[in-house]
Amino acid sequence: MRPNSLDILYEDNEIIVCIKPSGTATQSRSIKALDMESLLKNHIARNRALTALPQEPYLAVIHRLDQPVQGIMVFAKTPAAAKFLNKELKEGGFGKHYRALVSSPPRKPSGTLENYILENKQNNTSSICQKGTPKARYANLSYKTVLEGQQYFKASQDILSPQGAHPSSAPTELDIRLHTGRHHQIRIQLAGIGCPIIGDTKYNPAFFHTSGRQELKLCSYCLEFTHPKTKKKMLFSL
C-alpha cells in the first residue's frame, strides 16, 4: 500500500477501521504532512459532500501507532463512540496483537515482560527505569516465538547484521500481545532483553537494509474491540 493512501477495512456511522501504512503518522502537527487523522477526515468530508452536510467531520484518535509501524487502527466518528472506545481501551478491553522480527531469539520461547518506562519527549525516545521513578509508567506485554511457516515477515537477504555478530544471532519472529500502550513500548522492552527489532533506528541502529532505507519490522496485525453501539465483538486481522 502506498504511503498517504487509505485502506479501509470497515466503516459505519460510529467507527472507521483501517490499515495505517508504514511511514504515515497517526497525527502530525505539520500542515504539510498528510497523517491518518487528516486523510480520514478528508475521506469523511468527501462522503458528506454527497449528502450536503458541510460541517467539519468529527474524528477521534483512540490509539496510536508509531510512524514507521504498519497496522490496523480504529477511529471514532462520534463523541459517544470515542467515549466508549477510550473507556474500553483504558480498562484493557482491546486485543492488540503485533508481529515483530527481532535480531536474535529470546532466551525463553515465550514469556511476559513487565517494566517501568520513562518517556523523553525532547528526543522522542523511551527508556526502562526503576519502579518509583517520577513520571515512569508500568508496561506489560506477552510474547511467543512464531513457528516456522507461520511468519508474517520474511528474513530476506537485504537484512544485514553488523560485523562481529554472534553466530547464534538470527532473525526471529515474535507474536506479541500488548497489554498496555506506552511510548515505544514494544521496541524498548524487546531491546531490553537483547532482542531489538530489525530496522529500528532508535533502539537497534546496528541493523540496516542494503537499499539504505530503514524499515521497522513491526506490524499491528490484529485488533479486537467491542463495537460502541451494537456491543458486538469486532476482530480484524491482516
JSON list of C-alpha atoms in Angstrom, two decimals:
[
{"chain": "A", "resi": 1, "resn": "MET", "atom": "CA", "xyz": [0.00, 0.00, 0.00]},
{"chain": "A", "resi": 2, "resn": "ARG", "atom": "CA", "xyz": [1.27, 3.47, -0.89]},
{"chain": "A", "resi": 3, "resn": "PRO", "atom": "CA", "xyz": [2.03, 5.93, 1.94]},
{"chain": "A", "resi": 4, "resn": "ASN", "atom": "CA", "xyz": [-0.71, 8.50, 2.49]},
{"chain": "A", "resi": 5, "resn": "SER", "atom": "CA", "xyz": [-3.33, 6.23, 0.90]},
{"chain": "A", "resi": 6, "resn": "LEU", "atom": "CA", "xyz": [-6.35, 4.72, 2.61]},
{"chain": "A", "resi": 7, "resn": "ASP", "atom": "CA", "xyz": [-7.07, 1.03, 3.06]},
{"chain": "A", "resi": 8, "resn": "ILE", "atom": "CA", "xyz": [-10.39, 0.92, 4.93]},
{"chain": "A", "resi": 9, "resn": "LEU", "atom": "CA", "xyz": [-11.40, -2.46, 6.35]},
{"chain": "A", "resi": 10, "resn": "TYR", "atom": "CA", "xyz": [-14.73, -1.39, 7.85]},
{"chain": "A", "resi": 11, "resn": "GLU", "atom": "CA", "xyz": [-16.80, 1.76, 8.25]},
{"chain": "A", "resi": 12, "resn": "ASP", "atom": "CA", "xyz": [-20.20, 2.67, 9.63]},
{"chain": "A", "resi": 13, "resn": "ASN", "atom": "CA", "xyz": [-21.73, 5.72, 11.33]},
{"chain": "A", "resi": 14, "resn": "GLU", "atom": "CA", "xyz": [-19.74, 5.11, 14.54]},
{"chain": "A", "resi": 15, "resn": "ILE", "atom": "CA", "xyz": [-16.25, 3.91, 13.59]},
{"chain": "A", "resi": 16, "resn": "ILE", "atom": "CA", "xyz": [-13.65, 3.53, 10.86]},
{"chain": "A", "resi": 17, "resn": "VAL", "atom": "CA", "xyz": [-11.19, 0.62, 10.88]},
{"chain": "A", "resi": 18, "resn": "CYS", "atom": "CA", "xyz": [-8.25, 0.97, 8.52]},
{"chain": "A", "resi": 19, "resn": "ILE", "atom": "CA", "xyz": [-4.66, -0.05, 7.87]},
{"chain": "A", "resi": 20, "resn": "LYS", "atom": "CA", "xyz": [-2.04, 2.58, 8.60]},
{"chain": "A", "resi": 21, "resn": "PRO", "atom": "CA", "xyz": [0.88, 2.22, 6.19]},
{"chain": "A", "resi": 22, "resn": "SER", "atom": "CA", "xyz": [4.45, 2.37, 7.38]},
{"chain": "A", "resi": 23, "resn": "GLY", "atom": "CA", "xyz": [5.79, 5.90, 7.12]},
{"chain": "A", "resi": 24, "resn": "THR", "atom": "CA", "xyz": [2.47, 7.66, 7.72]},
{"chain": "A", "resi": 25, "resn": "ALA", "atom": "CA", "xyz": [1.96, 9.33, 11.10]},
{"chain": "A", "resi": 26, "resn": "THR", "atom": "CA", "xyz": [-1.18, 8.77, 13.15]},
{"chain": "A", "resi": 27, "resn": "GLN", "atom": "CA", "xyz": [-1.30, 12.52, 13.83]},
{"chain": "A", "resi": 28, "resn": "SER", "atom": "CA", "xyz": [1.01, 15.33, 12.79]},
{"chain": "A", "resi": 29, "resn": "ARG", "atom": "CA", "xyz": [1.46, 18.94, 13.85]},
{"chain": "A", "resi": 30, "resn": "SER", "atom": "CA", "xyz": [2.68, 19.84, 10.38]},
{"chain": "A", "resi": 31, "resn": "ILE", "atom": "CA", "xyz": [0.01, 21.06, 7.98]},
{"chain": "A", "resi": 32, "resn": "LYS", "atom": "CA", "xyz": [2.18, 19.87, 5.08]},
{"chain": "A", "resi": 33, "resn": "ALA", "atom": "CA", "xyz": [2.27, 16.22, 6.15]},
{"chain": "A", "resi": 34, "resn": "LEU", "atom": "CA", "xyz": [-0.75, 14.03, 5.50]},
{"chain": "A", "resi": 35, "resn": "ASP", "atom": "CA", "xyz": [-1.41, 11.85, 8.54]},
{"chain": "A", "resi": 36, "resn": "MET", "atom": "CA", "xyz": [-4.11, 9.27, 9.20]},
{"chain": "A", "resi": 37, "resn": "GLU", "atom": "CA", "xyz": [-6.30, 11.77, 11.03]},
{"chain": "A", "resi": 38, "resn": "SER", "atom": "CA", "xyz": [-6.20, 14.21, 8.09]},
{"chain": "A", "resi": 39, "resn": "LEU", "atom": "CA", "xyz": [-6.66, 11.51, 5.46]},
{"chain": "A", "resi": 40, "resn": "LEU", "atom": "CA", "xyz": [-9.70, 10.07, 7.22]},
{"chain": "A", "resi": 41, "resn": "LYS", "atom": "CA", "xyz": [-11.26, 13.49, 7.85]},
{"chain": "A", "resi": 42, "resn": "ASN", "atom": "CA", "xyz": [-10.88, 14.24, 4.15]},
{"chain": "A", "resi": 43, "resn": "HIS", "atom": "CA", "xyz": [-12.48, 10.88, 3.34]},
{"chain": "A", "resi": 44, "resn": "ILE", "atom": "CA", "xyz": [-15.46, 11.62, 5.61]},
{"chain": "A", "resi": 45, "resn": "ALA", "atom": "CA", "xyz": [-15.80, 15.14, 4.19]},
{"chain": "A", "resi": 46, "resn": "ARG", "atom": "CA", "xyz": [-15.90, 13.83, 0.62]},
{"chain": "A", "resi": 47, "resn": "ASN", "atom": "CA", "xyz": [-18.66, 11.39, 1.52]},
{"chain": "A", "resi": 48, "resn": "ARG", "atom": "CA", "xyz": [-20.61, 14.07, 3.37]},
{"chain": "A", "resi": 49, "resn": "ALA", "atom": "CA", "xyz": [-20.39, 16.37, 0.38]},
{"chain": "A", "resi": 50, "resn": "LEU", "atom": "CA", "xyz": [-22.61, 13.88, -1.43]},
{"chain": "A", "resi": 51, "resn": "THR", "atom": "CA", "xyz": [-25.27, 14.34, 1.25]},
{"chain": "A", "resi": 52, "resn": "ALA", "atom": "CA", "xyz": [-24.91, 18.13, 1.54]},
{"chain": "A", "resi": 53, "resn": "LEU", "atom": "CA", "xyz": [-23.58, 18.10, 5.12]},
{"chain": "A", "resi": 54, "resn": "PRO", "atom": "CA", "xyz": [-20.98, 20.92, 5.23]},
{"chain": "A", "resi": 55, "resn": "GLN", "atom": "CA", "xyz": [-19.88, 20.76, 8.87]},
{"chain": "A", "resi": 56, "resn": "GLU", "atom": "CA", "xyz": [-16.33, 19.72, 9.71]},
{"chain": "A", "resi": 57, "resn": "PRO", "atom": "CA", "xyz": [-16.14, 15.94, 10.28]},
{"chain": "A", "resi": 58, "resn": "TYR", "atom": "CA", "xyz": [-15.68, 14.63, 13.79]},
{"chain": "A", "resi": 59, "resn": "LEU", "atom": "CA", "xyz": [-12.91, 12.06, 14.18]},
{"chain": "A", "resi": 60, "resn": "ALA", "atom": "CA", "xyz": [-11.28, 10.86, 17.39]},
{"chain": "A", "resi": 61, "resn": "VAL", "atom": "CA", "xyz": [-7.93, 9.09, 17.60]},
{"chain": "A", "resi": 62, "resn": "ILE", "atom": "CA", "xyz": [-8.40, 6.17, 20.02]},
{"chain": "A", "resi": 63, "resn": "HIS", "atom": "CA", "xyz": [-4.91, 4.65, 19.94]},
{"chain": "A", "resi": 64, "resn": "ARG", "atom": "CA", "xyz": [-1.68, 5.34, 18.10]},
{"chain": "A", "resi": 65, "resn": "LEU", "atom": "CA", "xyz": [0.95, 3.52, 16.10]},
{"chain": "A", "resi": 66, "resn": "ASP", "atom": "CA", "xyz": [4.49, 4.84, 15.68]},
{"chain": "A", "resi": 67, "resn": "GLN", "atom": "CA", "xyz": [5.07, 6.40, 12.27]},
{"chain": "A", "resi": 68, "resn": "PRO", "atom": "CA", "xyz": [7.28, 3.53, 10.94]},
{"chain": "A", "resi": 69, "resn": "VAL", "atom": "CA", "xyz": [4.80, 0.87, 12.13]},
{"chain": "A", "resi": 70, "resn": "GLN", "atom": "CA", "xyz": [2.17, -0.57, 9.80]},
{"chain": "A", "resi": 71, "resn": "GLY", "atom": "CA", "xyz": [-1.06, -1.91, 11.18]},
{"chain": "A", "resi": 72, "resn": "ILE", "atom": "CA", "xyz": [-4.75, -1.90, 11.97]},
{"chain": "A", "resi": 73, "resn": "MET", "atom": "CA", "xyz": [-6.30, 1.09, 13.74]},
{"chain": "A", "resi": 74, "resn": "VAL", "atom": "CA", "xyz": [-9.82, 2.09, 14.81]},
{"chain": "A", "resi": 75, "resn": "PHE", "atom": "CA", "xyz": [-11.06, 5.70, 14.88]},
{"chain": "A", "resi": 76, "resn": "ALA", "atom": "CA", "xyz": [-14.33, 7.02, 16.32]},
{"chain": "A", "resi": 77, "resn": "LYS", "atom": "CA", "xyz": [-16.71, 9.11, 14.22]},
{"chain": "A", "resi": 78, "resn": "THR", "atom": "CA", "xyz": [-18.89, 10.34, 17.10]},
{"chain": "A", "resi": 79, "resn": "PRO", "atom": "CA", "xyz": [-18.18, 11.61, 20.65]},
{"chain": "A", "resi": 80, "resn": "ALA", "atom": "CA", "xyz": [-20.23, 8.76, 22.11]},
{"chain": "A", "resi": 81, "resn": "ALA", "atom": "CA", "xyz": [-18.20, 6.16, 20.21]},
{"chain": "A", "resi": 82, "resn": "ALA", "atom": "CA", "xyz": [-14.97, 7.84, 21.30]},
{"chain": "A", "resi": 83, "resn": "LYS", "atom": "CA", "xyz": [-16.02, 7.80, 24.94]},
{"chain": "A", "resi": 84, "resn": "PHE", "atom": "CA", "xyz": [-16.93, 4.10, 24.79]},
{"chain": "A", "resi": 85, "resn": "LEU", "atom": "CA", "xyz": [-13.76, 3.01, 22.97]},
{"chain": "A", "resi": 86, "resn": "ASN", "atom": "CA", "xyz": [-11.47, 5.11, 25.16]},
{"chain": "A", "resi": 87, "resn": "LYS", "atom": "CA", "xyz": [-13.02, 3.54, 28.26]},
{"chain": "A", "resi": 88, "resn": "GLU", "atom": "CA", "xyz": [-12.62, 0.03, 26.83]},
{"chain": "A", "resi": 89, "resn": "LEU", "atom": "CA", "xyz": [-9.01, 0.75, 25.88]},
{"chain": "A", "resi": 90, "resn": "LYS", "atom": "CA", "xyz": [-8.21, 2.17, 29.33]},
{"chain": "A", "resi": 91, "resn": "GLU", "atom": "CA", "xyz": [-9.74, -0.87, 31.04]},
{"chain": "A", "resi": 92, "resn": "GLY", "atom": "CA", "xyz": [-7.73, -3.30, 28.91]},
{"chain": "A", "resi": 93, "resn": "GLY", "atom": "CA", "xyz": [-10.61, -4.47, 26.75]},
{"chain": "A", "resi": 94, "resn": "PHE", "atom": "CA", "xyz": [-8.76, -4.08, 23.46]},
{"chain": "A", "resi": 95, "resn": "GLY", "atom": "CA", "xyz": [-6.92, -7.04, 21.98]},
{"chain": "A", "resi": 96, "resn": "LYS", "atom": "CA", "xyz": [-3.78, -5.61, 20.37]},
{"chain": "A", "resi": 97, "resn": "HIS", "atom": "CA", "xyz": [-1.65, -8.17, 18.56]},
{"chain": "A", "resi": 98, "resn": "TYR", "atom": "CA", "xyz": [1.67, -7.50, 16.86]},
{"chain": "A", "resi": 99, "resn": "ARG", "atom": "CA", "xyz": [4.34, -9.33, 14.91]},
{"chain": "A", "resi": 100, "resn": "ALA", "atom": "CA", "xyz": [7.99, -8.30, 15.27]},
{"chain": "A", "resi": 101, "resn": "LEU", "atom": "CA", "xyz": [11.11, -9.57, 13.56]},
{"chain": "A", "resi": 102, "resn": "VAL", "atom": "CA", "xyz": [13.92, -9.33, 16.09]},
{"chain": "A", "resi": 103, "resn": "SER", "atom": "CA", "xyz": [17.66, -9.64, 15.62]},
{"chain": "A", "resi": 104, "resn": "SER", "atom": "CA", "xyz": [18.08, -12.74, 17.81]},
{"chain": "A", "resi": 105, "resn": "PRO", "atom": "CA", "xyz": [15.82, -15.22, 19.61]},
{"chain": "A", "resi": 106, "resn": "PRO", "atom": "CA", "xyz": [14.84, -14.55, 23.22]},
{"chain": "A", "resi": 107, "resn": "ARG", "atom": "CA", "xyz": [16.24, -16.87, 25.88]},
{"chain": "A", "resi": 108, "resn": "LYS", "atom": "CA", "xyz": [12.74, -18.20, 26.52]},
{"chain": "A", "resi": 109, "resn": "PRO", "atom": "CA", "xyz": [10.45, -19.05, 23.57]},
{"chain": "A", "resi": 110, "resn": "SER", "atom": "CA", "xyz": [7.53, -17.35, 25.34]},
{"chain": "A", "resi": 111, "resn": "GLY", "atom": "CA", "xyz": [7.07, -15.10, 28.30]},
{"chain": "A", "resi": 112, "resn": "THR", "atom": "CA", "xyz": [5.78, -11.86, 29.81]},
{"chain": "A", "resi": 113, "resn": "LEU", "atom": "CA", "xyz": [7.75, -8.63, 30.03]},
{"chain": "A", "resi": 114, "resn": "GLU", "atom": "CA", "xyz": [6.98, -6.18, 32.82]},
{"chain": "A", "resi": 115, "resn": "ASN", "atom": "CA", "xyz": [8.89, -2.93, 33.14]},
{"chain": "A", "resi": 116, "resn": "TYR", "atom": "CA", "xyz": [8.57, 0.73, 34.02]},
{"chain": "A", "resi": 117, "resn": "ILE", "atom": "CA", "xyz": [9.15, 3.05, 31.08]},
{"chain": "A", "resi": 118, "resn": "LEU", "atom": "CA", "xyz": [10.13, 6.70, 31.12]},
{"chain": "A", "resi": 119, "resn": "GLU", "atom": "CA", "xyz": [9.42, 8.81, 28.04]},
{"chain": "A", "resi": 120, "resn": "ASN", "atom": "CA", "xyz": [11.82, 11.54, 26.97]},
{"chain": "A", "resi": 121, "resn": "LYS", "atom": "CA", "xyz": [9.76, 13.94, 24.87]},
{"chain": "A", "resi": 122, "resn": "GLN", "atom": "CA", "xyz": [12.74, 16.08, 23.98]},
{"chain": "A", "resi": 123, "resn": "ASN", "atom": "CA", "xyz": [14.37, 13.40, 21.83]},
{"chain": "A", "resi": 124, "resn": "ASN", "atom": "CA", "xyz": [11.29, 11.20, 21.27]},
{"chain": "A", "resi": 125, "resn": "THR", "atom": "CA", "xyz": [12.72, 8.11, 22.98]},
{"chain": "A", "resi": 126, "resn": "SER", "atom": "CA", "xyz": [11.86, 5.99, 26.00]},
{"chain": "A", "resi": 127, "resn": "SER", "atom": "CA", "xyz": [13.95, 4.01, 28.45]},
{"chain": "A", "resi": 128, "resn": "ILE", "atom": "CA", "xyz": [13.41, 1.29, 31.02]},
{"chain": "A", "resi": 129, "resn": "CYS", "atom": "CA", "xyz": [13.77, 2.57, 34.57]},
{"chain": "A", "resi": 130, "resn": "GLN", "atom": "CA", "xyz": [13.20, 1.60, 38.19]},
{"chain": "A", "resi": 131, "resn": "LYS", "atom": "CA", "xyz": [9.75, 1.46, 39.74]},
{"chain": "A", "resi": 132, "resn": "GLY", "atom": "CA", "xyz": [9.06, 4.71, 41.54]},
{"chain": "A", "resi": 133, "resn": "THR", "atom": "CA", "xyz": [10.90, 6.87, 39.02]},
{"chain": "A", "resi": 134, "resn": "PRO", "atom": "CA", "xyz": [8.93, 10.11, 38.61]},
{"chain": "A", "resi": 135, "resn": "LYS", "atom": "CA", "xyz": [6.60, 10.01, 35.57]},
{"chain": "A", "resi": 136, "resn": "ALA", "atom": "CA", "xyz": [7.51, 6.39, 34.78]},
{"chain": "A", "resi": 137, "resn": "ARG", "atom": "CA", "xyz": [4.62, 4.20, 33.61]},
{"chain": "A", "resi": 138, "resn": "TYR", "atom": "CA", "xyz": [4.05, 0.47, 34.01]},
{"chain": "A", "resi": 139, "resn": "ALA", "atom": "CA", "xyz": [4.38, -1.57, 30.80]},
{"chain": "A", "resi": 140, "resn": "ASN", "atom": "CA", "xyz": [3.28, -5.16, 30.19]},
{"chain": "A", "resi": 141, "resn": "LEU", "atom": "CA", "xyz": [3.36, -7.41, 27.14]},
{"chain": "A", "resi": 142, "resn": "SER", "atom": "CA", "xyz": [3.46, -11.13, 26.43]},
{"chain": "A", "resi": 143, "resn": "TYR", "atom": "CA", "xyz": [5.24, -12.80, 23.52]},
{"chain": "A", "resi": 144, "resn": "LYS", "atom": "CA", "xyz": [5.82, -16.17, 21.90]},
{"chain": "A", "resi": 145, "resn": "THR", "atom": "CA", "xyz": [8.13, -17.34, 19.15]},
{"chain": "A", "resi": 146, "resn": "VAL", "atom": "CA", "xyz": [6.40, -17.88, 15.82]},
{"chain": "A", "resi": 147, "resn": "LEU", "atom": "CA", "xyz": [6.77, -21.36, 14.38]},
{"chain": "A", "resi": 148, "resn": "GLU", "atom": "CA", "xyz": [8.42, -21.95, 11.00]},
{"chain": "A", "resi": 149, "resn": "GLY", "atom": "CA", "xyz": [5.99, -21.46, 8.14]},
{"chain": "A", "resi": 150, "resn": "GLN", "atom": "CA", "xyz": [3.67, -19.16, 10.11]},
{"chain": "A", "resi": 151, "resn": "GLN", "atom": "CA", "xyz": [5.75, -15.99, 9.83]},
{"chain": "A", "resi": 152, "resn": "TYR", "atom": "CA", "xyz": [4.38, -12.62, 8.80]},
{"chain": "A", "resi": 153, "resn": "PHE", "atom": "CA", "xyz": [7.83, -11.24, 7.97]},
{"chain": "A", "resi": 154, "resn": "LYS", "atom": "CA", "xyz": [10.41, -12.87, 5.75]},
{"chain": "A", "resi": 155, "resn": "ALA", "atom": "CA", "xyz": [14.06, -12.52, 6.76]},
{"chain": "A", "resi": 156, "resn": "SER", "atom": "CA", "xyz": [15.26, -11.53, 3.30]},
{"chain": "A", "resi": 157, "resn": "GLN", "atom": "CA", "xyz": [18.89, -11.30, 2.26]},
{"chain": "A", "resi": 158, "resn": "ASP", "atom": "CA", "xyz": [18.83, -7.49, 2.24]},
{"chain": "A", "resi": 159, "resn": "ILE", "atom": "CA", "xyz": [18.77, -7.56, 6.05]},
{"chain": "A", "resi": 160, "resn": "LEU", "atom": "CA", "xyz": [22.36, -7.48, 7.20]},
{"chain": "A", "resi": 161, "resn": "SER", "atom": "CA", "xyz": [23.88, -7.92, 10.62]},
{"chain": "A", "resi": 162, "resn": "PRO", "atom": "CA", "xyz": [26.92, -5.98, 11.78]},
{"chain": "A", "resi": 163, "resn": "GLN", "atom": "CA", "xyz": [30.40, -7.41, 11.55]},
{"chain": "A", "resi": 164, "resn": "GLY", "atom": "CA", "xyz": [31.30, -9.46, 14.59]},
{"chain": "A", "resi": 165, "resn": "ALA", "atom": "CA", "xyz": [27.73, -10.53, 15.29]},
{"chain": "A", "resi": 166, "resn": "HIS", "atom": "CA", "xyz": [27.48, -13.70, 17.37]},
{"chain": "A", "resi": 167, "resn": "PRO", "atom": "CA", "xyz": [26.84, -16.82, 15.23]},
{"chain": "A", "resi": 168, "resn": "SER", "atom": "CA", "xyz": [23.72, -17.64, 17.27]},
{"chain": "A", "resi": 169, "resn": "SER", "atom": "CA", "xyz": [22.18, -14.31, 16.30]},
{"chain": "A", "resi": 170, "resn": "ALA", "atom": "CA", "xyz": [19.44, -15.00, 13.78]},
{"chain": "A", "resi": 171, "resn": "PRO", "atom": "CA", "xyz": [16.28, -13.08, 12.87]},
{"chain": "A", "resi": 172, "resn": "THR", "atom": "CA", "xyz": [13.37, -14.47, 14.87]},
{"chain": "A", "resi": 173, "resn": "GLU", "atom": "CA", "xyz": [9.70, -13.57, 14.58]},
{"chain": "A", "resi": 174, "resn": "LEU", "atom": "CA", "xyz": [7.65, -12.96, 17.71]},
{"chain": "A", "resi": 175, "resn": "ASP", "atom": "CA", "xyz": [3.89, -12.83, 18.19]},
{"chain": "A", "resi": 176, "resn": "ILE", "atom": "CA", "xyz": [3.13, -10.14, 20.78]},
{"chain": "A", "resi": 177, "resn": "ARG", "atom": "CA", "xyz": [0.05, -9.32, 22.83]},
{"chain": "A", "resi": 178, "resn": "LEU", "atom": "CA", "xyz": [0.24, -5.76, 24.10]},
{"chain": "A", "resi": 179, "resn": "HIS", "atom": "CA", "xyz": [-1.48, -5.31, 27.46]},
{"chain": "A", "resi": 180, "resn": "THR", "atom": "CA", "xyz": [-0.55, -1.65, 27.96]},
{"chain": "A", "resi": 181, "resn": "GLY", "atom": "CA", "xyz": [0.14, 1.08, 25.44]},
{"chain": "A", "resi": 182, "resn": "ARG", "atom": "CA", "xyz": [3.25, 3.02, 26.36]},
{"chain": "A", "resi": 183, "resn": "HIS", "atom": "CA", "xyz": [5.51, 5.15, 24.21]},
{"chain": "A", "resi": 184, "resn": "HIS", "atom": "CA", "xyz": [7.73, 2.86, 22.07]},
{"chain": "A", "resi": 185, "resn": "GLN", "atom": "CA", "xyz": [6.80, 0.06, 24.48]},
{"chain": "A", "resi": 186, "resn": "ILE", "atom": "CA", "xyz": [7.36, -3.00, 22.28]},
{"chain": "A", "resi": 187, "resn": "ARG", "atom": "CA", "xyz": [10.53, -1.55, 20.81]},
{"chain": "A", "resi": 188, "resn": "ILE", "atom": "CA", "xyz": [12.16, -0.69, 24.14]},
{"chain": "A", "resi": 189, "resn": "GLN", "atom": "CA", "xyz": [11.05, -3.82, 26.01]},
{"chain": "A", "resi": 190, "resn": "LEU", "atom": "CA", "xyz": [12.36, -6.18, 23.32]},
{"chain": "A", "resi": 191, "resn": "ALA", "atom": "CA", "xyz": [15.61, -4.22, 23.12]},
{"chain": "A", "resi": 192, "resn": "GLY", "atom": "CA", "xyz": [15.80, -4.54, 26.90]},
{"chain": "A", "resi": 193, "resn": "ILE", "atom": "CA", "xyz": [16.01, -8.35, 26.71]},
{"chain": "A", "resi": 194, "resn": "GLY", "atom": "CA", "xyz": [18.62, -8.27, 23.94]},
{"chain": "A", "resi": 195, "resn": "CYS", "atom": "CA", "xyz": [16.16, -8.77, 21.08]},
{"chain": "A", "resi": 196, "resn": "PRO", "atom": "CA", "xyz": [15.88, -5.39, 19.34]},
{"chain": "A", "resi": 197, "resn": "ILE", "atom": "CA", "xyz": [13.60, -5.14, 16.32]},
{"chain": "A", "resi": 198, "resn": "ILE", "atom": "CA", "xyz": [15.29, -5.23, 12.93]},
{"chain": "A", "resi": 199, "resn": "GLY", "atom": "CA", "xyz": [15.24, -1.85, 11.24]},
{"chain": "A", "resi": 200, "resn": "ASP", "atom": "CA", "xyz": [14.73, 0.14, 14.44]},
{"chain": "A", "resi": 201, "resn": "THR", "atom": "CA", "xyz": [16.90, 3.24, 14.11]},
{"chain": "A", "resi": 202, "resn": "LYS", "atom": "CA", "xyz": [16.31, 4.31, 17.73]},
{"chain": "A", "resi": 203, "resn": "TYR", "atom": "CA", "xyz": [16.88, 1.07, 19.63]},
{"chain": "A", "resi": 204, "resn": "ASN", "atom": "CA", "xyz": [18.71, -1.16, 17.13]},
{"chain": "A", "resi": 205, "resn": "PRO", "atom": "CA", "xyz": [20.91, 1.02, 14.90]},
{"chain": "A", "resi": 206, "resn": "ALA", "atom": "CA", "xyz": [23.25, -1.88, 14.01]},
{"chain": "A", "resi": 207, "resn": "PHE", "atom": "CA", "xyz": [20.82, -3.49, 11.55]},
{"chain": "A", "resi": 208, "resn": "PHE", "atom": "CA", "xyz": [20.09, -1.91, 8.20]},
{"chain": "A", "resi": 209, "resn": "HIS", "atom": "CA", "xyz": [19.00, -2.60, 4.64]},
{"chain": "A", "resi": 210, "resn": "THR", "atom": "CA", "xyz": [21.29, -2.52, 1.63]},
{"chain": "A", "resi": 211, "resn": "SER", "atom": "CA", "xyz": [18.82, -0.14, -0.01]},
{"chain": "A", "resi": 212, "resn": "GLY", "atom": "CA", "xyz": [19.77, 2.45, 2.61]},
{"chain": "A", "resi": 213, "resn": "ARG", "atom": "CA", "xyz": [16.19, 2.64, 3.88]},
{"chain": "A", "resi": 214, "resn": "GLN", "atom": "CA", "xyz": [15.33, 1.83, 7.47]},
{"chain": "A", "resi": 215, "resn": "GLU", "atom": "CA", "xyz": [12.20, -0.31, 7.77]},
{"chain": "A", "resi": 216, "resn": "LEU", "atom": "CA", "xyz": [10.94, -1.21, 11.21]},
{"chain": "A", "resi": 217, "resn": "LYS", "atom": "CA", "xyz": [9.88, -4.85, 11.19]},
{"chain": "A", "resi": 218, "resn": "LEU", "atom": "CA", "xyz": [6.89, -4.36, 13.47]},
{"chain": "A", "resi": 219, "resn": "CYS", "atom": "CA", "xyz": [3.24, -4.66, 12.48]},
{"chain": "A", "resi": 220, "resn": "SER", "atom": "CA", "xyz": [-0.07, -4.43, 14.33]},
{"chain": "A", "resi": 221, "resn": "TYR", "atom": "CA", "xyz": [-1.64, -7.35, 12.50]},
{"chain": "A", "resi": 222, "resn": "CYS", "atom": "CA", "xyz": [-4.76, -8.00, 14.61]},
{"chain": "A", "resi": 223, "resn": "LEU", "atom": "CA", "xyz": [-7.13, -5.76, 16.59]},
{"chain": "A", "resi": 224, "resn": "GLU", "atom": "CA", "xyz": [-10.08, -6.77, 18.78]},
{"chain": "A", "resi": 225, "resn": "PHE", "atom": "CA", "xyz": [-12.60, -4.46, 20.45]},
{"chain": "A", "resi": 226, "resn": "THR", "atom": "CA", "xyz": [-16.32, -4.07, 21.18]},
{"chain": "A", "resi": 227, "resn": "HIS", "atom": "CA", "xyz": [-18.46, -2.06, 18.81]},
{"chain": "A", "resi": 228, "resn": "PRO", "atom": "CA", "xyz": [-19.56, 1.08, 20.67]},
{"chain": "A", "resi": 229, "resn": "LYS", "atom": "CA", "xyz": [-23.20, 0.88, 19.52]},
{"chain": "A", "resi": 230, "resn": "THR", "atom": "CA", "xyz": [-24.04, -2.75, 18.74]},
{"chain": "A", "resi": 231, "resn": "LYS", "atom": "CA", "xyz": [-21.77, -4.08, 21.54]},
{"chain": "A", "resi": 232, "resn": "LYS", "atom": "CA", "xyz": [-20.72, -6.90, 19.25]},
{"chain": "A", "resi": 233, "resn": "LYS", "atom": "CA", "xyz": [-17.13, -8.15, 19.36]},
{"chain": "A", "resi": 234, "resn": "MET", "atom": "CA", "xyz": [-15.14, -6.92, 16.39]},
{"chain": "A", "resi": 235, "resn": "LEU", "atom": "CA", "xyz": [-11.97, -8.62, 15.13]},
{"chain": "A", "resi": 236, "resn": "PHE", "atom": "CA", "xyz": [-9.81, -7.52, 12.23]},
{"chain": "A", "resi": 237, "resn": "SER", "atom": "CA", "xyz": [-6.57, -9.08, 11.03]},
{"chain": "A", "resi": 238, "resn": "LEU", "atom": "CA", "xyz": [-4.11, -8.84, 8.15]}
]
